[in-house]
Short mmCIF file of C-alpha atoms in Angstrom, two decimals:
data_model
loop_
_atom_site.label_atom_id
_atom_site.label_comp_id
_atom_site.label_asym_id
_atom_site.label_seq_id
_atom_site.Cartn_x
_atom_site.Cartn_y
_atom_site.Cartn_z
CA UNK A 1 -29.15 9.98 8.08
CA UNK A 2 -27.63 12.26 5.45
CA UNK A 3 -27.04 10.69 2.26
CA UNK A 4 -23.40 12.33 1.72
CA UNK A 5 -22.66 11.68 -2.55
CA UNK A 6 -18.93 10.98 -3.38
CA UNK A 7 -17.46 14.18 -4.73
CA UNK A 8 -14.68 13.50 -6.96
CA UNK A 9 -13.91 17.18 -6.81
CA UNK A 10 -12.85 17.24 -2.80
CA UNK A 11 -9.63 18.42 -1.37
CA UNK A 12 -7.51 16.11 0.39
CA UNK A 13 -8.27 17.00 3.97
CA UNK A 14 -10.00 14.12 5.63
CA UNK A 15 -13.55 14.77 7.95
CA UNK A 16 -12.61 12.06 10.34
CA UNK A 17 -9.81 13.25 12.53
CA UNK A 18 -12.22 16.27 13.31
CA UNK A 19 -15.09 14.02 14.17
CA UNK A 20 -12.82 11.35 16.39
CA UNK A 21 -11.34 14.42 18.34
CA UNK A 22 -14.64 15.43 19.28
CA UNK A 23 -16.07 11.95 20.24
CA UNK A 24 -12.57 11.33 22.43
CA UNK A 25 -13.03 14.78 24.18
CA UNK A 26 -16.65 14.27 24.73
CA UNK A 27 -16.03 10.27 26.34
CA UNK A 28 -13.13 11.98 28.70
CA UNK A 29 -15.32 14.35 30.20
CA UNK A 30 -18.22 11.54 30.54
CA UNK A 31 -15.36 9.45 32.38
CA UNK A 32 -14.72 12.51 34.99
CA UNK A 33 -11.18 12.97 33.55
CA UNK A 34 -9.65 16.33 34.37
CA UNK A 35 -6.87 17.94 33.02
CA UNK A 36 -4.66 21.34 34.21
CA UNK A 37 -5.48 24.93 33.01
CA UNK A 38 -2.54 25.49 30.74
CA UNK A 39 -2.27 22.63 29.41
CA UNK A 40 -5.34 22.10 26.61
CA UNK A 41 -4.01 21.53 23.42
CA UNK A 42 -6.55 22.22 20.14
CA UNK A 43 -5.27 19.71 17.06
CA UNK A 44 -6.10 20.57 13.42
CA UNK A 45 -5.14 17.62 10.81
CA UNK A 46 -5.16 18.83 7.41
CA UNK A 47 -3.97 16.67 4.41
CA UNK A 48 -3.96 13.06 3.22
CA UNK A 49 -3.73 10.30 5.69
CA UNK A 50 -0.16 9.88 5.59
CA UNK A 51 -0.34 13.52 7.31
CA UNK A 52 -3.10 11.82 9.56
CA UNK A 53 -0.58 9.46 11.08
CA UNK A 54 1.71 12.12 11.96
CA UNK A 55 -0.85 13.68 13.81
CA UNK A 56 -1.38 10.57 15.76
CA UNK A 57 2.13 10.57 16.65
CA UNK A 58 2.24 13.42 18.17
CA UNK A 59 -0.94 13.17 20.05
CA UNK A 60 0.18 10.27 21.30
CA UNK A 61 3.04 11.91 23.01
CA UNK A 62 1.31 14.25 24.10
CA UNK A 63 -1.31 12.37 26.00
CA UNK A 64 1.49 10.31 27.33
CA UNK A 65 2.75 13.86 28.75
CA UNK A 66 -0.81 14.69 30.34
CA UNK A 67 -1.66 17.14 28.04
CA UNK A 68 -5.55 17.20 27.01
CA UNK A 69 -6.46 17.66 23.41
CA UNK A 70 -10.20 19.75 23.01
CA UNK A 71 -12.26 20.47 20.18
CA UNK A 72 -12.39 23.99 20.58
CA UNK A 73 -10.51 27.26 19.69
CA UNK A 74 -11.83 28.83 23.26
CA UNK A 75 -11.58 25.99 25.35
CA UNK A 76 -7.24 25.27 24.05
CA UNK A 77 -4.27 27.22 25.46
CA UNK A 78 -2.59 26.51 22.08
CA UNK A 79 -3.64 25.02 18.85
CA UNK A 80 -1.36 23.04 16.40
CA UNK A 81 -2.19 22.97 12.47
CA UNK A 82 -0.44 19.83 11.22
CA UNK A 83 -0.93 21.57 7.33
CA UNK A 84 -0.80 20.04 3.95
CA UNK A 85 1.44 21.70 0.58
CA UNK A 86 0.90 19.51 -1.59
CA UNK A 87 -1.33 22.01 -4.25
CA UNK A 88 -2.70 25.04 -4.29
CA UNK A 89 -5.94 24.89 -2.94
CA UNK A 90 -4.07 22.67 0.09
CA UNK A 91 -1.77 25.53 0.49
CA UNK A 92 -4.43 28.22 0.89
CA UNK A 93 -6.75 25.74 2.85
CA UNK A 94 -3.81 25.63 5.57
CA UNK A 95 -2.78 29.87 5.28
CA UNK A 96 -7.01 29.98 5.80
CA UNK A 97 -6.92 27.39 8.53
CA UNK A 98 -3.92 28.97 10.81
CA UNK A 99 -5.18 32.53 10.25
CA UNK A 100 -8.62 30.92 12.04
CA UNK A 101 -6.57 29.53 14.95
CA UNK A 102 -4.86 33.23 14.99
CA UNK A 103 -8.08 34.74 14.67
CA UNK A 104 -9.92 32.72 17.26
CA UNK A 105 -7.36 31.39 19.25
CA UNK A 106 -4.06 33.29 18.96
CA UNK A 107 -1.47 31.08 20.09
CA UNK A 108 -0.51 28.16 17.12
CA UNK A 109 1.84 26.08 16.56
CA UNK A 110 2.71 25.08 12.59
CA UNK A 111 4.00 21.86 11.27
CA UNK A 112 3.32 19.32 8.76
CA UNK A 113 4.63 19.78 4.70
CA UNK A 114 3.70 23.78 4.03
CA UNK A 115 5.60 24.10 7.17
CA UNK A 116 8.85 23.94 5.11
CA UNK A 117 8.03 27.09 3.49
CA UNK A 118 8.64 29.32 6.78
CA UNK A 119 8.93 32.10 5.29
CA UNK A 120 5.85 31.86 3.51
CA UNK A 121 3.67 31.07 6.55
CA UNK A 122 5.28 34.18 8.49
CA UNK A 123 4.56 36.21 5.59
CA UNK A 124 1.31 35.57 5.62
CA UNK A 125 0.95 35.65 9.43
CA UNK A 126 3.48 36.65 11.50
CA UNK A 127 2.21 35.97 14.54
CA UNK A 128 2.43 32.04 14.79
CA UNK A 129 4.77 31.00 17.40
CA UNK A 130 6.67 28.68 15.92
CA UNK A 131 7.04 26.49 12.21
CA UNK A 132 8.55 23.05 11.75
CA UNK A 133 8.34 20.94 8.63
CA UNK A 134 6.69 17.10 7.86
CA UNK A 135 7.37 14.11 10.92
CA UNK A 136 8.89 16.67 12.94
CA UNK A 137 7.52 15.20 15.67
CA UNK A 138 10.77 16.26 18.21
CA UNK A 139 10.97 19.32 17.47
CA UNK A 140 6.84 19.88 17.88
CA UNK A 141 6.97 18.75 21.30
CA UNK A 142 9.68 20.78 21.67
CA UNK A 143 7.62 23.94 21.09
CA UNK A 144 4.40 22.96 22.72
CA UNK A 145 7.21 22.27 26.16
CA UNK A 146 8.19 26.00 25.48
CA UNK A 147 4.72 27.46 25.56
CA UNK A 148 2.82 24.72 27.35
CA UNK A 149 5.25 23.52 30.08
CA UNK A 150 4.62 20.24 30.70
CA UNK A 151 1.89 19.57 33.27
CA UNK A 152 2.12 17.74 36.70
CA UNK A 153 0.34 14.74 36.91
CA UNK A 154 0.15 11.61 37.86
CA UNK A 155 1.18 9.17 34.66
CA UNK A 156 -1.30 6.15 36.19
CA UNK A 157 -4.45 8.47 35.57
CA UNK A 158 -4.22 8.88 31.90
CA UNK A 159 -2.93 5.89 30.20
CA UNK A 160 -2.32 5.41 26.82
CA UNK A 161 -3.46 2.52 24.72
CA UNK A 162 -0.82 0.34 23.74
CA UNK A 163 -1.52 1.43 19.73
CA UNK A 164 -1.41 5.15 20.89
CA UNK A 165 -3.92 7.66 20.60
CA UNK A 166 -6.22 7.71 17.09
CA UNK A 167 -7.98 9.84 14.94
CA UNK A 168 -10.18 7.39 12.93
CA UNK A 169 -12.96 5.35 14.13
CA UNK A 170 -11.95 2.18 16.23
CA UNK A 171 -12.54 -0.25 13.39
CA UNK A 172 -10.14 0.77 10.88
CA UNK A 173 -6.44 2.86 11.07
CA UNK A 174 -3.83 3.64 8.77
CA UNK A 175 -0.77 1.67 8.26
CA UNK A 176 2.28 3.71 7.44
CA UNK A 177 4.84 1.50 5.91
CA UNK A 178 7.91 3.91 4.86
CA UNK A 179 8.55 8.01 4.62
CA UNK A 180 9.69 9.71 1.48
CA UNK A 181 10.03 9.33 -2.00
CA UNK A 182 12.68 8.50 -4.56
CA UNK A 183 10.69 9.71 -7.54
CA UNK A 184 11.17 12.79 -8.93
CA UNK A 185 7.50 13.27 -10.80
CA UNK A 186 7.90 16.60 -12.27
CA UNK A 187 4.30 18.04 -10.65
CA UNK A 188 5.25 16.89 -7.38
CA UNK A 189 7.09 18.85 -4.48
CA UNK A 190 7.16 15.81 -2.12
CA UNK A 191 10.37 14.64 -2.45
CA UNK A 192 11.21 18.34 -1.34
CA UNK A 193 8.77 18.40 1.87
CA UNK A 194 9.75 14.67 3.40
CA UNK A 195 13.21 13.35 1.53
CA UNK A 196 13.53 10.30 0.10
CA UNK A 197 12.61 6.83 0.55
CA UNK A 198 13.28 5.73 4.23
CA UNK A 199 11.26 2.26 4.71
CA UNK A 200 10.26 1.17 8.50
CA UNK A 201 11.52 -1.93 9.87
CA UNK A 202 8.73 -4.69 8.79
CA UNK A 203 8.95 -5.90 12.49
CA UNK A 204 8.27 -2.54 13.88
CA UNK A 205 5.20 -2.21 11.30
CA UNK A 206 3.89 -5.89 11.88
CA UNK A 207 4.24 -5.58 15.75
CA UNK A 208 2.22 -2.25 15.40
CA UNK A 209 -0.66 -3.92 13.09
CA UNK A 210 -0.89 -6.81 16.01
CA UNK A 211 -1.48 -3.65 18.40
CA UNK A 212 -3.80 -2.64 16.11
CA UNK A 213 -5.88 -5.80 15.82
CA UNK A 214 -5.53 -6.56 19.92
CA UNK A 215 -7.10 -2.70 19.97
CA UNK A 216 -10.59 -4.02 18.22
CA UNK A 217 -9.60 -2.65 14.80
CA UNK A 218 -11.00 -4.27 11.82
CA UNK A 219 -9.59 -3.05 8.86
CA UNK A 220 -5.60 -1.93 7.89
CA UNK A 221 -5.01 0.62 5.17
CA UNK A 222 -1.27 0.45 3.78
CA UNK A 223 0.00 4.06 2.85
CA UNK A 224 3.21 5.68 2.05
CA UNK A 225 4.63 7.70 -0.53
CA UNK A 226 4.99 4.76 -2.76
CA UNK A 227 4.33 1.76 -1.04
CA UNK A 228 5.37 -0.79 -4.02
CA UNK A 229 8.79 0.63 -3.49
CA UNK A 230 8.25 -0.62 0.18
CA UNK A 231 12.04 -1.94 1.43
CA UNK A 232 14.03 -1.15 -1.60
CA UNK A 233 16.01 1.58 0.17
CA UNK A 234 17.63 -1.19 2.60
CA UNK A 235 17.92 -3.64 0.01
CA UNK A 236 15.05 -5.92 1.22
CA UNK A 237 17.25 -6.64 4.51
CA UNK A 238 15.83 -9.80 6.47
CA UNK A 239 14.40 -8.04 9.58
CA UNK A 240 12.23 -10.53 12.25
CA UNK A 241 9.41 -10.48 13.75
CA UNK A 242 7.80 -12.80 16.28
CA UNK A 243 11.49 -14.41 16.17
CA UNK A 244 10.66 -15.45 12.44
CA UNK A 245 12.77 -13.69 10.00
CA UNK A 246 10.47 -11.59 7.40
CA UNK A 247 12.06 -10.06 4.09
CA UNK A 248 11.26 -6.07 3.58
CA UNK A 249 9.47 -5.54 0.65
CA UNK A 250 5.52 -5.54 0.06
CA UNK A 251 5.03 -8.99 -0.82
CA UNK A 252 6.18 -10.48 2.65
CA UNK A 253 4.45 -7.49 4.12
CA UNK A 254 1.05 -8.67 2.42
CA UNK A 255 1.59 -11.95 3.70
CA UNK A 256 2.47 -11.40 7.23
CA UNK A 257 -0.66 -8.79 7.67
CA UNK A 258 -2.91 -11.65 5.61
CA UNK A 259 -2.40 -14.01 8.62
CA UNK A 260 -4.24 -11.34 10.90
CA UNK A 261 -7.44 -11.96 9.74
CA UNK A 262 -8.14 -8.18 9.30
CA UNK A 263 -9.44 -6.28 6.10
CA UNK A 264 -5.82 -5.34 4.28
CA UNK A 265 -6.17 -2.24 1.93
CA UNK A 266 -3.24 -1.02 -0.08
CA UNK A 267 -2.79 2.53 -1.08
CA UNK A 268 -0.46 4.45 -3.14
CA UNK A 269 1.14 1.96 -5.43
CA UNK A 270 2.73 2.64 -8.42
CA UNK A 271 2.41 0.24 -11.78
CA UNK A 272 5.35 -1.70 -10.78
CA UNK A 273 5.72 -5.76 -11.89
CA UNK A 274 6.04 -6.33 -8.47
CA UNK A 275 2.81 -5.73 -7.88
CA UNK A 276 2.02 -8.66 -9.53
CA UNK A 277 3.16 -10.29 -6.90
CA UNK A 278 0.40 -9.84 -4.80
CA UNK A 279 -2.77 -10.39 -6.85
CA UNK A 280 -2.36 -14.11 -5.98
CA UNK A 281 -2.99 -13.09 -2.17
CA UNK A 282 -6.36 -11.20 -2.95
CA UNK A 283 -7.65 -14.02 -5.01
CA UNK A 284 -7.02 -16.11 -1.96
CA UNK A 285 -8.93 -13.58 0.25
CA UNK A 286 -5.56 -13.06 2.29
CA UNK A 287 -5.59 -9.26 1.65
CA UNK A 288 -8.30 -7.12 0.34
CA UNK A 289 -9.01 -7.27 -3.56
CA UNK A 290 -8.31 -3.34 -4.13
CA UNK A 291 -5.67 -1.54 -5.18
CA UNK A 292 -4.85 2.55 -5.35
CA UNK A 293 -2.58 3.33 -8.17
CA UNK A 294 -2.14 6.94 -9.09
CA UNK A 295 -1.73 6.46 -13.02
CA UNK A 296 -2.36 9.87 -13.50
CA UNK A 297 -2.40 9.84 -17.13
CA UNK A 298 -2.35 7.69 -20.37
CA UNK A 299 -1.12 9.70 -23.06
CA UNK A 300 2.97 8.35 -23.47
CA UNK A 301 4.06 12.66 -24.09
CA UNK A 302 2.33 13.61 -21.43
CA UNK A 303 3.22 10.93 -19.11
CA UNK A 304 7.12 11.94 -20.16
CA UNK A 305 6.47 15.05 -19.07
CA UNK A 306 5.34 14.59 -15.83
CA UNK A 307 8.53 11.68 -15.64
CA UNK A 308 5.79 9.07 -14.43
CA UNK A 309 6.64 5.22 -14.76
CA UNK A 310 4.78 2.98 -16.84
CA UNK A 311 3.75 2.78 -20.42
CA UNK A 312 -0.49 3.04 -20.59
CA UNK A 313 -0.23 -0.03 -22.92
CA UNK A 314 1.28 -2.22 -20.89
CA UNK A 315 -0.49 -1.20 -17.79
CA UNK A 316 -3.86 -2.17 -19.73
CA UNK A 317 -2.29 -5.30 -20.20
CA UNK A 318 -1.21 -5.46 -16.56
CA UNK A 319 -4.85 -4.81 -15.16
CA UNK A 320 -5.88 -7.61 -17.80
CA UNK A 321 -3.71 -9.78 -15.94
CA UNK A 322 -4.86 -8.91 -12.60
CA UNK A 323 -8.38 -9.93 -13.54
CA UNK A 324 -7.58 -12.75 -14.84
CA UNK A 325 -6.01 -14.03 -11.58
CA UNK A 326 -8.47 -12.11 -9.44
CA UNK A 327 -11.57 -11.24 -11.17
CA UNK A 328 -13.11 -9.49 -7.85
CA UNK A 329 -10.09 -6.82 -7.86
CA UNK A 330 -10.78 -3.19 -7.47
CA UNK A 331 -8.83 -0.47 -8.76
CA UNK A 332 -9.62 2.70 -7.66
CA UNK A 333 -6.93 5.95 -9.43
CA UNK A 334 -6.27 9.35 -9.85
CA UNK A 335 -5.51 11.28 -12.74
CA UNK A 336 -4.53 15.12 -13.58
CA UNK A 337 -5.87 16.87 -16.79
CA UNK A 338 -4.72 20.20 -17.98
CA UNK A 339 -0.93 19.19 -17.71
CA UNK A 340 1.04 21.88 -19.38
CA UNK A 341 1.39 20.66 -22.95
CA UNK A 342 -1.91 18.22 -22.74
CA UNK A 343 -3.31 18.69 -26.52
CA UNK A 344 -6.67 17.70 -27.33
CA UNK A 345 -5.27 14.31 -28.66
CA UNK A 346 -3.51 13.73 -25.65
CA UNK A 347 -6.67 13.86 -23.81
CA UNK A 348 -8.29 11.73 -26.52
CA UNK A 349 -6.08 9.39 -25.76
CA UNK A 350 -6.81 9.55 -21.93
CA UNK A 351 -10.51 9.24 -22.56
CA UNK A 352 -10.06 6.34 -24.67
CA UNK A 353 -7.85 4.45 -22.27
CA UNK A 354 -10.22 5.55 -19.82
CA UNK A 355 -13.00 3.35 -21.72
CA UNK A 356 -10.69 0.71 -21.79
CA UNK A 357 -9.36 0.03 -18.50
CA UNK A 358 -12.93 0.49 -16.96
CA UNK A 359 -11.34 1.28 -13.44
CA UNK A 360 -14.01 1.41 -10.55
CA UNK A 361 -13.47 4.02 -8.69
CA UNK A 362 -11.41 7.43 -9.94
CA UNK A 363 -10.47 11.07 -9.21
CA UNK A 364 -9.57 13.65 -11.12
CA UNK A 365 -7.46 17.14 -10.20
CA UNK A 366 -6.83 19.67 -12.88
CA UNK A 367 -3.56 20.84 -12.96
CA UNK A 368 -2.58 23.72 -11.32
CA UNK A 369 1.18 25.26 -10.48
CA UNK A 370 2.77 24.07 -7.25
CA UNK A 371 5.54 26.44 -6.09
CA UNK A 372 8.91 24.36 -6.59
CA UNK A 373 7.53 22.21 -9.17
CA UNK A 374 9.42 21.23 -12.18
CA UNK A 375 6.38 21.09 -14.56
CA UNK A 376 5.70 25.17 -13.74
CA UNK A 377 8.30 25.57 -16.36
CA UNK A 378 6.96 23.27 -18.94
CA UNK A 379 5.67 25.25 -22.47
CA UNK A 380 2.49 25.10 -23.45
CA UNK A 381 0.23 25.89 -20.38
CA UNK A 382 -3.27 24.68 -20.79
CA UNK A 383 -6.05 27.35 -20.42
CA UNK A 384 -8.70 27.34 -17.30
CA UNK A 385 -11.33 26.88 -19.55
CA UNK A 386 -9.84 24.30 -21.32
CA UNK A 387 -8.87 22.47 -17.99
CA UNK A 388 -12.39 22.77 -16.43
CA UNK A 389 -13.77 21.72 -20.04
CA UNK A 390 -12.04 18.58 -20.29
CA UNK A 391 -12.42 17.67 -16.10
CA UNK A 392 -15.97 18.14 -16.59
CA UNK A 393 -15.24 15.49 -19.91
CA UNK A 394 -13.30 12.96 -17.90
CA UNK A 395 -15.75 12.70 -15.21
CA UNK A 396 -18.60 12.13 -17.35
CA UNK A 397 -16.96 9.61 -18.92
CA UNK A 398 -15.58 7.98 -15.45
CA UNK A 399 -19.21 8.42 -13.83
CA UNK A 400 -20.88 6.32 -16.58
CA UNK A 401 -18.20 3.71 -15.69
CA UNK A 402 -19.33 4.04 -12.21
CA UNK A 403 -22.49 3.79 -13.06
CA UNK A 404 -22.35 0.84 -14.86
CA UNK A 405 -20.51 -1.04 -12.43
CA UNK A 406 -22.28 -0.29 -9.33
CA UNK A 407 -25.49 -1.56 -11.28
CA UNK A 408 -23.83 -4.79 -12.07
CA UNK A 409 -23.69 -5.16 -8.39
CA UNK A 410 -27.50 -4.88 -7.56
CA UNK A 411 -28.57 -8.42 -7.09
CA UNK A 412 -25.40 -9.53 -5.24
CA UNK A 413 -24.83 -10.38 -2.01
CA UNK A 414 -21.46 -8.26 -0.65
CA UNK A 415 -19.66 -7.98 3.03
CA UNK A 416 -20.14 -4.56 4.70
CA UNK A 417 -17.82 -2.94 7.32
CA UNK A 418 -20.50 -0.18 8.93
CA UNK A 419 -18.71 2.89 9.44
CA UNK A 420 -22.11 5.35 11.32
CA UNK A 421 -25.22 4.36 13.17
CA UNK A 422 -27.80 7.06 13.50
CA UNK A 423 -31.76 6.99 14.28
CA UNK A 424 -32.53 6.48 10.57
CA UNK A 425 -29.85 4.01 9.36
CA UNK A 426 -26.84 2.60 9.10
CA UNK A 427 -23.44 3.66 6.71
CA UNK A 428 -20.80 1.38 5.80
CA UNK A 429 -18.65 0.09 3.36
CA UNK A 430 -17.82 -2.83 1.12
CA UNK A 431 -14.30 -4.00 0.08
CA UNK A 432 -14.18 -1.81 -3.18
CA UNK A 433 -14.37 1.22 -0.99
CA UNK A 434 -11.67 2.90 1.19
CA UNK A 435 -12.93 5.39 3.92
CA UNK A 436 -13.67 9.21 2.66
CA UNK A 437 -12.29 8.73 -1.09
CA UNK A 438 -14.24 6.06 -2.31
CA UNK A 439 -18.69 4.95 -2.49
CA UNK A 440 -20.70 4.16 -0.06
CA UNK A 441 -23.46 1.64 1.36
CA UNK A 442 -26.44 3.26 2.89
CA UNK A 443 -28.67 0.38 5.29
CA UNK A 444 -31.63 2.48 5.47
CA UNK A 445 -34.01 1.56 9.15
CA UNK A 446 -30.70 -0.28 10.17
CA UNK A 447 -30.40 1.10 13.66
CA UNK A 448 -29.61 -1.78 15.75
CA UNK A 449 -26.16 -2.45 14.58
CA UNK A 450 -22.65 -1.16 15.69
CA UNK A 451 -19.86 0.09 14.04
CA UNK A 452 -16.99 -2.12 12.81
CA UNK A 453 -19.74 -4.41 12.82
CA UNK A 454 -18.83 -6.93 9.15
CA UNK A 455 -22.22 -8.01 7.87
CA UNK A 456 -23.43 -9.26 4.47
CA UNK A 457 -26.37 -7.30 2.62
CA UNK A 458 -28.41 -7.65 -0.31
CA UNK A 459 -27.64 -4.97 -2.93
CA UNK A 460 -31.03 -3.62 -3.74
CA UNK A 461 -30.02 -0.27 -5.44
CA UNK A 462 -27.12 1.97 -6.98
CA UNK A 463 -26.23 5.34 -8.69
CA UNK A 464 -23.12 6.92 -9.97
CA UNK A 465 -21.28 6.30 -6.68
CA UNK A 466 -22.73 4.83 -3.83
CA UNK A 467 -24.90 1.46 -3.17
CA UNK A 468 -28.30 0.61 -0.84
CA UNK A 469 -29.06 -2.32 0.67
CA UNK A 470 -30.35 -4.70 3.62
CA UNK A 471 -28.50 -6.99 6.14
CA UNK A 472 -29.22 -10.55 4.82
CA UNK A 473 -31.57 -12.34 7.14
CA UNK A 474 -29.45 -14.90 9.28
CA UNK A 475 -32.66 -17.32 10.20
#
């Protein structure tokens, strides 16, 4: 068992989609399912996991359509790159990525958010066969039906699950709420790449979570562009579900999904009052005690600049709140340093907040110029040495946090959702950490249990990031 250390420092491609791909292709051949020659599909998810749910989309449909999906550039008649645009080192990891399906493979497909910029890809290699932008799913299929006619089978010997095909692990799956963006955050392209807020029906998303659950999985995380804004671009309309009527907006959502019995994680919400609104549910266990709120800075300049809401005063008041209603809650954040215009008293005042708000778990991205970006016109550019100077500062500072808290936790007695079995241990994860971005808890000699097996363990140990411990003994 590899002890893998959290790297605050890692892009925002995921590991698991490549892993799950593997595992499905390796259990269909084991089952003695066989597929056409010309119709083998290679699938590349870059990106965060709202990216990751596309992905699943589309492999869904495809399934449905008899295609197989392989884990191999030799083995696929085609490869799509589902990429990610969001920075710089995204961008290049996708150009890098499709000129290795080119390379290796020669006939890909591109979609996903760099696929916007068309002329960009092509530039760069001309030879793809066709580009489409973010949630394109139509128009993907499309493509693939162009170069990959559809094959001729027989619909009753590859069915698809009623939740739809995957790419994480059966015990946990992403949750995506709404599409879009109505903020206009002045480092951010988004808003460019996939539009403006467009919110899903709640029914639709609740009747997808009971899927979910009937499917075996364990734990839901929320995401969307901004998921406190969840319903506000229809108004909160009444929607039903079950024949009940259910209001859109996060709250209701939170309580619906808090009947289910499942872990509920929410991700990607910004410092909005309404949030208060659902601290009340954590402290009453009905949804998980963890929140993910991008507050990406604390100095009020800096925070103008990159037209971010919320005042760093009143958020430290906010999170004082929060812990006074629900002293077990977890905030986990993200921050950028090196904003064009940062002075060293801005970042003062970051480090200082930093002390204050004593978040659990954090990342940190230095800036860097996004193509289409408001802020790339800013004055005042920050040096590289100053950047990696003062991201080497912050994370210091955030690790002894870390440090700190995990320590606090040795002793304790915490629930674990295991994530990997091998021949030396067991990996999981407790409820202040969220798959790939946050700590985690290694059961060392564990080899007996499962995954998406929930267990409680005694903390025994801790460093910066990560926790050991033992399954507590149930005689």
């Amino acid at each position: 068992m590899t002890v893998n250390t959290f790297d605050p420092k890692q892009t925002t491609t995921l590991d698991t989609p490549k892993k799950v791909i593997e595992q499905q292709h390796e259990q269909a051949a084991k089952d003695g399912q066989t597929f056409e020659l010309g119709s083998r599909i290679g699938f590349i998810s870059l990106g965060c996991p709202k990216n990751l749910v596309d992905s699943e989309r589309i492999l869904t449909q495809l399934r449905t359509e008899g295609y197989d999906v392989v884990n191999t550039y030799n083995d696929a008649d085609l490869v799509i790159v589902n990429t990610c645009g969001f920075i710089d080192t995204a961008v290049q990891e996708s150009l890098d990525t499709i000129g290795e399906a080119l390379k290796e493979n020669g006939r890909v497909i591109v979609t996903g958010c760099l696929g916007v910029k068309d002329d960009e890809i092509r530039e760069v290699h001309p030879n793809v066969l066709a580009v489409t932008g973010p949630h394109a799913y139509e128009e993907v299929l499309n493509q693939v039906h162009e170069y990959l006619p559809k094959p001729a089978h027989n619909p009753f010997e590859h069915l698809i699950p009623d939740h739809g095909v995957k790419l994480t692990p059966k015990h946990f799956a992403y949750l995506k709420i709404s599409e879009g963006c109505n903020h206009r955050c002045t480092f951010c392209i988004i808003p460019s790449m996939r539009g403006d807020l467009v919110s899903r029906p709640i029914g639709e998303v609740l009747s997808e979570a009971q899927r979910l659950k009937d499917a075996g999985v364990k734990e839901l995380l929320v995401i969307s562009q901004d998921t406190s804004a969840y319903g506000v671009d229809v108004k909160h309309k009444m929607d039903f579900w079950n024949g009940m009527p259910v209001k859109t907006d996060m709250k209701s959502l939170c309580e619906k999904l808090g009947e289910m019995g499942l872990w509920v994680r929410l991700h990607y919400v910004y410092p909005y009052p309404s949030v208060d609104k659902v601290i009340p549910l954590m402290a009453d266990g009905k949804i998980l005690p963890y929140l993910d709120i991008p507050f990406q800075h604390a100095s009020p300049k800096v925070l103008k600049a990159m037209k971010r809401p919320g005042q760093a005063e009143r958020v430290l008041e906010r999170i004082k709140k929060w812990r006074d209603i629900c002293p077990e809650i977890v905030i986990r954040s993200t921050f950028i340093v090196g904003f064009p215009g940062e002075t060293e008293e801005d970042f003062q005042v970051l480090l200082d907040w930093l002390e204050e708000a004593q978040l659990d778990r954090v990342g940190c991205f230095k800036y860097s110029e996004v193509e289409g970006a408001a802020a790339n016109e800013i004055e005042n550019p920050v040096p590289e040495e100053i950047k990696q100077e003062r991201f080497e500062r912050f994370m210091e500072k955030q690790q002894q946090i870390s440090t700190n808290k995990l320590k606090a936790r040795v002793g304790t007695q915490m629930q674990v959702l295991v994530d990997e079995v091998d021949e030396e241990g067991a990996i999981g994860r407790t409820v202040a950490d969220a798959p790939e971005i946050d700590g985690m808890v290694y059961l060392n000699g564990e080899t007996t249990l499962s995954p998406g097996d929930l267990i409680t363990v005694d903390v025994e140990h801790s460093d910066e990031y990560d926790l050991w411990a033992s399954p507590v003994n149930q005689d």
